[in-house]
Coordinates of C-alpha atoms in Angstrom, one line a residue:
M1 CA 3.7 -20.0 1.8
S2 CA 0.5 -19.1 3.6
A3 CA -2.9 -18.7 1.9
K4 CA -2.7 -14.9 2.6
D5 CA 0.7 -14.5 1.0
S6 CA -0.3 -16.5 -2.1
M7 CA -3.6 -14.6 -2.5
A8 CA -1.9 -11.2 -2.1
K9 CA 0.8 -11.9 -4.7
E10 CA -1.7 -13.2 -7.2
Y11 CA -4.1 -10.4 -6.6
F12 CA -1.7 -7.4 -6.9
A13 CA 0.4 -9.0 -9.7
D14 CA -2.5 -8.1 -12.0
N15 CA -1.2 -5.2 -14.1
A16 CA -4.4 -3.1 -13.7
R17 CA -4.4 -3.4 -9.9
F18 CA -0.6 -2.9 -9.7
A19 CA -0.8 0.3 -11.8
D20 CA -3.8 1.5 -9.7
L21 CA -1.8 0.9 -6.5
C22 CA 1.3 2.7 -7.7
N23 CA -0.6 5.6 -9.1
N24 CA -2.3 6.3 -5.8
I25 CA 0.9 6.1 -3.8
L26 CA 3.3 7.7 -6.2
Y27 CA 1.1 10.2 -8.1
G28 CA -1.8 10.9 -5.8
G29 CA -4.3 9.0 -7.9
R30 CA -3.4 10.5 -11.3
E31 CA -3.3 7.8 -14.1
V32 CA 0.4 8.1 -15.0
I33 CA 1.5 4.4 -14.8
L34 CA -0.4 2.4 -17.4
P35 CA -1.0 -1.4 -17.1
E36 CA 0.3 -1.9 -20.7
N37 CA 3.6 -0.3 -19.8
L38 CA 4.4 -2.7 -17.0
K39 CA 6.6 -5.7 -17.5
E40 CA 7.3 -8.6 -15.1
R41 CA 10.8 -9.0 -13.7
D42 CA 12.3 -11.9 -11.9
T43 CA 11.3 -11.6 -8.2
T44 CA 14.5 -13.5 -7.1
E45 CA 17.3 -11.1 -6.1
V46 CA 20.7 -12.8 -6.0
L47 CA 23.8 -10.9 -5.2
T48 CA 27.3 -12.3 -4.8
A49 CA 30.1 -10.7 -2.8
L50 CA 33.7 -11.7 -1.9
G51 CA 34.1 -12.6 1.7
L52 CA 37.1 -12.0 4.0
D53 CA 38.4 -15.4 3.2
K54 CA 38.3 -14.6 -0.5
K55 CA 35.4 -17.0 -1.0
T56 CA 32.3 -15.9 -2.9
I57 CA 29.2 -15.4 -0.7
A58 CA 25.8 -15.6 -2.4
M59 CA 22.8 -13.8 -1.0
Q60 CA 19.3 -14.5 -2.2
K61 CA 16.0 -12.8 -1.5
L62 CA 12.6 -13.4 -3.0
R63 CA 10.4 -10.3 -3.5
D64 CA 6.6 -10.6 -3.6
I65 CA 6.1 -8.7 -6.9
F66 CA 8.7 -6.8 -9.0
K67 CA 7.9 -5.0 -12.3
N68 CA 9.6 -2.8 -14.8
A69 CA 7.5 0.4 -15.4
S70 CA 7.9 2.6 -18.5
I71 CA 6.5 6.0 -17.6
K72 CA 5.7 8.9 -20.0
Y73 CA 5.0 12.0 -18.0
T74 CA 5.4 15.8 -18.4
G75 CA 6.7 15.2 -21.9
K76 CA 9.5 12.9 -20.8
S77 CA 10.0 9.1 -20.6
Y78 CA 11.3 7.3 -17.5
V79 CA 12.0 3.8 -16.5
V80 CA 11.7 2.7 -12.8
L81 CA 11.7 -0.7 -11.1
I82 CA 8.8 -1.1 -8.7
G83 CA 8.5 -3.8 -6.1
V84 CA 5.5 -4.5 -3.9
E85 CA 5.8 -6.3 -0.5
N86 CA 2.6 -7.5 1.0
Q87 CA 2.2 -7.6 4.8
S88 CA -0.9 -9.3 6.4
D89 CA 0.7 -8.6 9.8
I90 CA 2.8 -5.7 11.1
H91 CA 6.5 -6.2 10.5
Y92 CA 8.6 -4.4 13.1
A93 CA 11.8 -4.5 11.0
I94 CA 10.3 -3.6 7.7
P95 CA 12.7 -0.7 6.9
V96 CA 15.7 -3.2 7.1
K97 CA 13.8 -5.8 5.0
N98 CA 12.9 -3.4 2.2
M99 CA 16.2 -1.6 2.3
F100 CA 18.0 -5.0 1.7
Y101 CA 15.8 -5.7 -1.3
D102 CA 16.6 -2.3 -2.8
V103 CA 20.3 -2.6 -2.2
M104 CA 20.4 -6.0 -3.9
A105 CA 18.5 -4.6 -6.9
Y106 CA 21.0 -1.8 -7.2
G107 CA 23.9 -4.2 -6.6
N108 CA 22.7 -6.4 -9.4
Q109 CA 22.5 -3.4 -11.8
V110 CA 26.1 -2.6 -11.0
K111 CA 27.1 -6.3 -11.4
E112 CA 25.4 -6.6 -14.8
T113 CA 26.9 -3.3 -16.0
A114 CA 30.4 -4.5 -15.0
K115 CA 29.9 -7.8 -16.7
K116 CA 29.0 -5.9 -19.9
H117 CA 32.1 -3.7 -19.7
R118 CA 34.3 -6.8 -19.2
K119 CA 32.8 -8.5 -22.2
E120 CA 33.2 -5.4 -24.4
K121 CA 36.4 -4.2 -22.9
D122 CA 35.3 -0.6 -23.2
T123 CA 36.4 1.0 -19.9
A124 CA 38.5 4.0 -20.6
T125 CA 40.4 4.4 -17.2
S126 CA 41.7 2.1 -14.5
D127 CA 39.1 3.7 -12.1
E128 CA 36.3 2.6 -14.3
F129 CA 37.8 -0.8 -14.8
L130 CA 38.1 -1.4 -11.0
S131 CA 34.6 -0.1 -10.2
G132 CA 33.0 -1.8 -13.2
F133 CA 31.0 1.4 -13.7
T134 CA 31.8 4.4 -15.9
K135 CA 30.9 8.1 -15.4
E136 CA 28.3 7.7 -18.1
D137 CA 26.6 4.6 -16.6
K138 CA 23.3 5.2 -14.8
L139 CA 21.2 3.2 -12.4
I140 CA 17.5 2.6 -12.8
P141 CA 15.7 3.9 -9.7
V142 CA 14.1 1.2 -7.5
I143 CA 10.9 1.9 -5.5
T144 CA 9.5 -0.6 -3.0
I145 CA 5.9 -0.3 -1.8
T146 CA 4.7 -2.0 1.4
V147 CA 1.0 -2.9 1.3
Y148 CA -0.4 -3.6 4.7
L149 CA -3.4 -5.9 4.5
G150 CA -4.2 -6.1 8.2
T151 CA -7.2 -4.6 10.0
K152 CA -5.3 -3.1 12.9
E153 CA -3.6 0.3 12.9
W154 CA 0.0 0.2 11.7
D155 CA 2.2 0.9 14.7
G156 CA 5.5 -0.4 13.2
P157 CA 8.5 1.7 12.1
R158 CA 8.2 3.9 9.0
K159 CA 11.9 4.6 8.6
L160 CA 15.2 3.1 9.6
S161 CA 15.8 5.8 12.3
D162 CA 12.6 4.7 14.0
M163 CA 14.4 1.5 15.0
F164 CA 17.3 3.3 16.6
G165 CA 17.7 3.8 20.3
D166 CA 19.2 7.0 21.7
V167 CA 21.6 8.5 19.2
D168 CA 23.9 11.6 19.6
E169 CA 22.1 14.3 17.5
E170 CA 25.4 15.4 16.1
L171 CA 25.8 12.0 14.6
L172 CA 22.4 11.9 12.9
P173 CA 23.5 13.8 9.7
F174 CA 26.1 11.1 9.1
I175 CA 23.7 8.2 9.5
P176 CA 21.8 7.4 6.2
D177 CA 18.1 6.9 6.8
Y178 CA 15.7 4.8 4.8
R179 CA 11.9 5.5 4.6
I180 CA 9.4 2.9 3.6
N181 CA 6.5 3.7 1.2
L182 CA 3.6 2.4 3.2
L183 CA -0.1 1.9 2.2
A184 CA -2.2 1.1 5.3
P185 CA -6.0 1.0 4.7
R186 CA -6.8 2.5 8.1
E187 CA -4.8 5.7 7.0
I188 CA -6.5 6.2 3.7
T189 CA -8.7 9.4 3.7
D190 CA -9.9 9.5 0.1
F191 CA -10.7 6.4 -1.9
T192 CA -11.9 8.2 -5.0
G193 CA -8.5 8.0 -6.8
F194 CA -8.7 4.2 -7.0
R195 CA -9.9 3.0 -10.4
T196 CA -10.0 -0.8 -9.7
S197 CA -11.7 -2.9 -7.1
I198 CA -8.8 -2.6 -4.8
R199 CA -10.8 0.4 -3.6
Q200 CA -13.5 -2.0 -2.2
L201 CA -10.8 -4.2 -0.6
F202 CA -9.2 -1.3 1.2
E203 CA -12.5 0.3 2.3
V204 CA -13.6 -3.0 3.9
L205 CA -10.2 -3.4 5.6
Q206 CA -10.5 0.1 6.9
N207 CA -13.8 -0.6 8.6
A208 CA -13.6 -4.3 9.3
Y209 CA -13.2 -3.7 13.0
D210 CA -16.6 -2.1 13.2
K211 CA -19.7 -3.9 11.8
E212 CA -21.8 -0.7 11.9
K213 CA -19.3 1.2 9.9
M214 CA -19.0 -1.7 7.5
Q215 CA -22.8 -1.6 7.0
E216 CA -22.6 2.1 6.3
V217 CA -19.9 1.7 3.7
L218 CA -21.7 -1.1 1.9
Q219 CA -25.0 0.8 1.8
N220 CA -23.5 4.1 0.6
D221 CA -21.1 3.0 -2.0
E222 CA -22.8 1.6 -5.1
K223 CA -19.5 0.1 -6.3
F224 CA -20.1 -2.7 -3.8
S225 CA -23.0 -3.9 -5.9
N226 CA -20.6 -5.0 -8.6
V227 CA -17.4 -6.5 -7.2
D228 CA -15.3 -9.0 -9.1
R229 CA -15.0 -12.5 -7.6
E230 CA -11.2 -12.2 -6.9
T231 CA -11.7 -9.1 -4.8
V232 CA -14.5 -10.7 -2.7
E233 CA -12.3 -13.7 -2.1
A234 CA -9.5 -11.3 -1.0
I235 CA -12.0 -9.5 1.3
N236 CA -13.1 -12.7 2.9
L237 CA -9.5 -13.8 3.5
F238 CA -8.0 -10.5 4.8
A239 CA -11.0 -8.9 6.5
G240 CA -12.3 -12.2 8.0
T241 CA -15.8 -11.8 6.4
D242 CA -17.8 -14.7 5.1
I243 CA -19.5 -13.3 2.0
D244 CA -21.2 -16.1 0.1
I245 CA -19.8 -16.6 -3.4
D246 CA -21.8 -18.4 -6.0
E247 CA -19.4 -20.6 -8.0
K248 CA -21.1 -19.6 -11.2
E249 CA -20.8 -15.9 -10.7
E250 CA -17.8 -13.7 -11.6
V251 CA -19.4 -10.5 -10.3
I252 CA -20.9 -10.4 -6.8
D253 CA -23.4 -7.9 -5.3
M254 CA -21.8 -7.5 -1.9
C255 CA -24.5 -5.3 -0.5
K256 CA -27.1 -8.0 -1.2
A257 CA -24.9 -10.8 0.0
W258 CA -24.1 -8.9 3.3
E259 CA -27.8 -8.2 4.0
E260 CA -28.7 -11.8 3.3
Q261 CA -25.9 -13.0 5.6
K262 CA -27.3 -10.7 8.3
N263 CA -30.8 -11.9 7.9
E264 CA -29.6 -15.5 8.0
G265 CA -27.7 -14.7 11.2
R266 CA -30.8 -13.2 12.8
E267 CA -33.0 -16.2 11.8
L268 CA -30.4 -18.6 13.1
G269 CA -30.2 -16.7 16.3
R270 CA -34.0 -16.8 16.7
E271 CA -34.1 -20.5 16.0
E272 CA -31.3 -21.1 18.4
G273 CA -33.2 -19.1 21.0
R274 CA -36.4 -21.1 20.4
E275 CA -34.5 -24.4 20.6
L276 CA -32.8 -23.2 23.9
G277 CA -36.2 -22.3 25.3
R278 CA -37.5 -25.8 24.4
E279 CA -34.6 -27.5 26.0
E280 CA -34.9 -25.4 29.1
G281 CA -38.6 -26.2 29.3
R282 CA -37.9 -29.9 28.9
E283 CA -35.3 -29.8 31.6
E284 CA -37.6 -27.9 34.0
G285 CA -40.3 -30.6 33.4
R286 CA -37.8 -33.4 34.1
I287 CA -36.8 -31.8 37.4
R288 CA -40.4 -31.3 38.5
Q289 CA -41.2 -35.0 37.8
A290 CA -38.0 -36.1 39.6
K291 CA -39.0 -34.2 42.7
V292 CA -42.4 -35.8 42.7
T293 CA -40.9 -39.2 42.3
A294 CA -38.3 -38.6 45.1
L295 CA -41.0 -37.6 47.6
K296 CA -43.1 -40.7 46.8
L297 CA -40.0 -42.9 47.3
Q298 CA -39.1 -41.2 50.5
K299 CA -42.6 -41.9 51.9
K300 CA -42.1 -45.6 51.1
G301 CA -38.9 -45.6 53.1
H302 CA -36.3 -45.7 50.4
S303 CA -32.8 -44.3 51.2
I304 CA -31.4 -41.1 49.7
E305 CA -28.9 -43.2 47.8
D306 CA -31.6 -45.4 46.2
I307 CA -33.8 -42.4 45.4
A308 CA -30.9 -40.5 43.7
E309 CA -30.1 -43.5 41.6
C310 CA -33.7 -43.9 40.6
V311 CA -34.4 -40.3 39.5
D312 CA -30.9 -39.9 38.0
F313 CA -29.7 -36.9 40.1
D314 CA -26.9 -36.6 42.6
E315 CA -27.6 -37.2 46.3
E316 CA -26.9 -33.6 47.4
T317 CA -29.6 -32.4 45.0
V318 CA -32.1 -35.0 46.2
K319 CA -31.4 -34.1 49.8
K320 CA -32.3 -30.4 49.1
W321 CA -35.6 -31.4 47.5
L322 CA -36.6 -33.6 50.4
V323 CA -35.9 -31.0 53.1
S324 CA -37.4 -28.0 51.2

């Protein structure tokens, strides 16, 4: 597992950030899903099926994050399963990948329901017995959210049909489609709905390709003066910045750190320029001295080869000096 994968899983697994993420995608920023109503689920999806040779085939997939969400909204209570898949790079087959996760989650619900009925022997008809599911049984809805943590614009597919070639339009109504729930920082137009520091992460990712825009964001948003350590570490990793983090601090003033970094860069550039100037000056002085020495040696009758060796320059360069 790469450093980016590990960081993303740990970062968004936090219930406050997870709830903030889901509320913005699913409820337009309204605080509907609460951190205390989230419960971890096993991220390993295992589904078994019977193959053509009557042997059992086991399929296993590992989600990034998977939680049980109890939601109380508009006077009713709901339960949904929400998975988050993090992408630091564009995935050009993401609809198939996410669809497979969801199918396995639904398949497991059916399998567990069938197991329960077999144990309790409570199926009323042969149809229910064979399907392992009764007319009264219900599935828990599964939602998968793709969080893109790259700095480029997302140009991958957004639904299964985007991956098709030419298809007879008369057939399209019979082909089930699958749409991904994508959060891409470059596409966010309003950050005010975010209640946690994932807002700062996404704002930086949106502007990471342009240093001037990054400077403008840091200067105009006072929230950057008080950013938690984990978010700054995530910003450094995903946006490619190099914000200095004091080991003793849990909260970082990114505005100040960014300005100090710029000043250090300017001073380093000036010092490098001064050193380059000194080196160029020393080299020019060495060449002038070598020319003087070469002329003196020529007058004494030394060969080009001897002169070149003496002044430590190649023979072609020495020849040019002596004929100029």
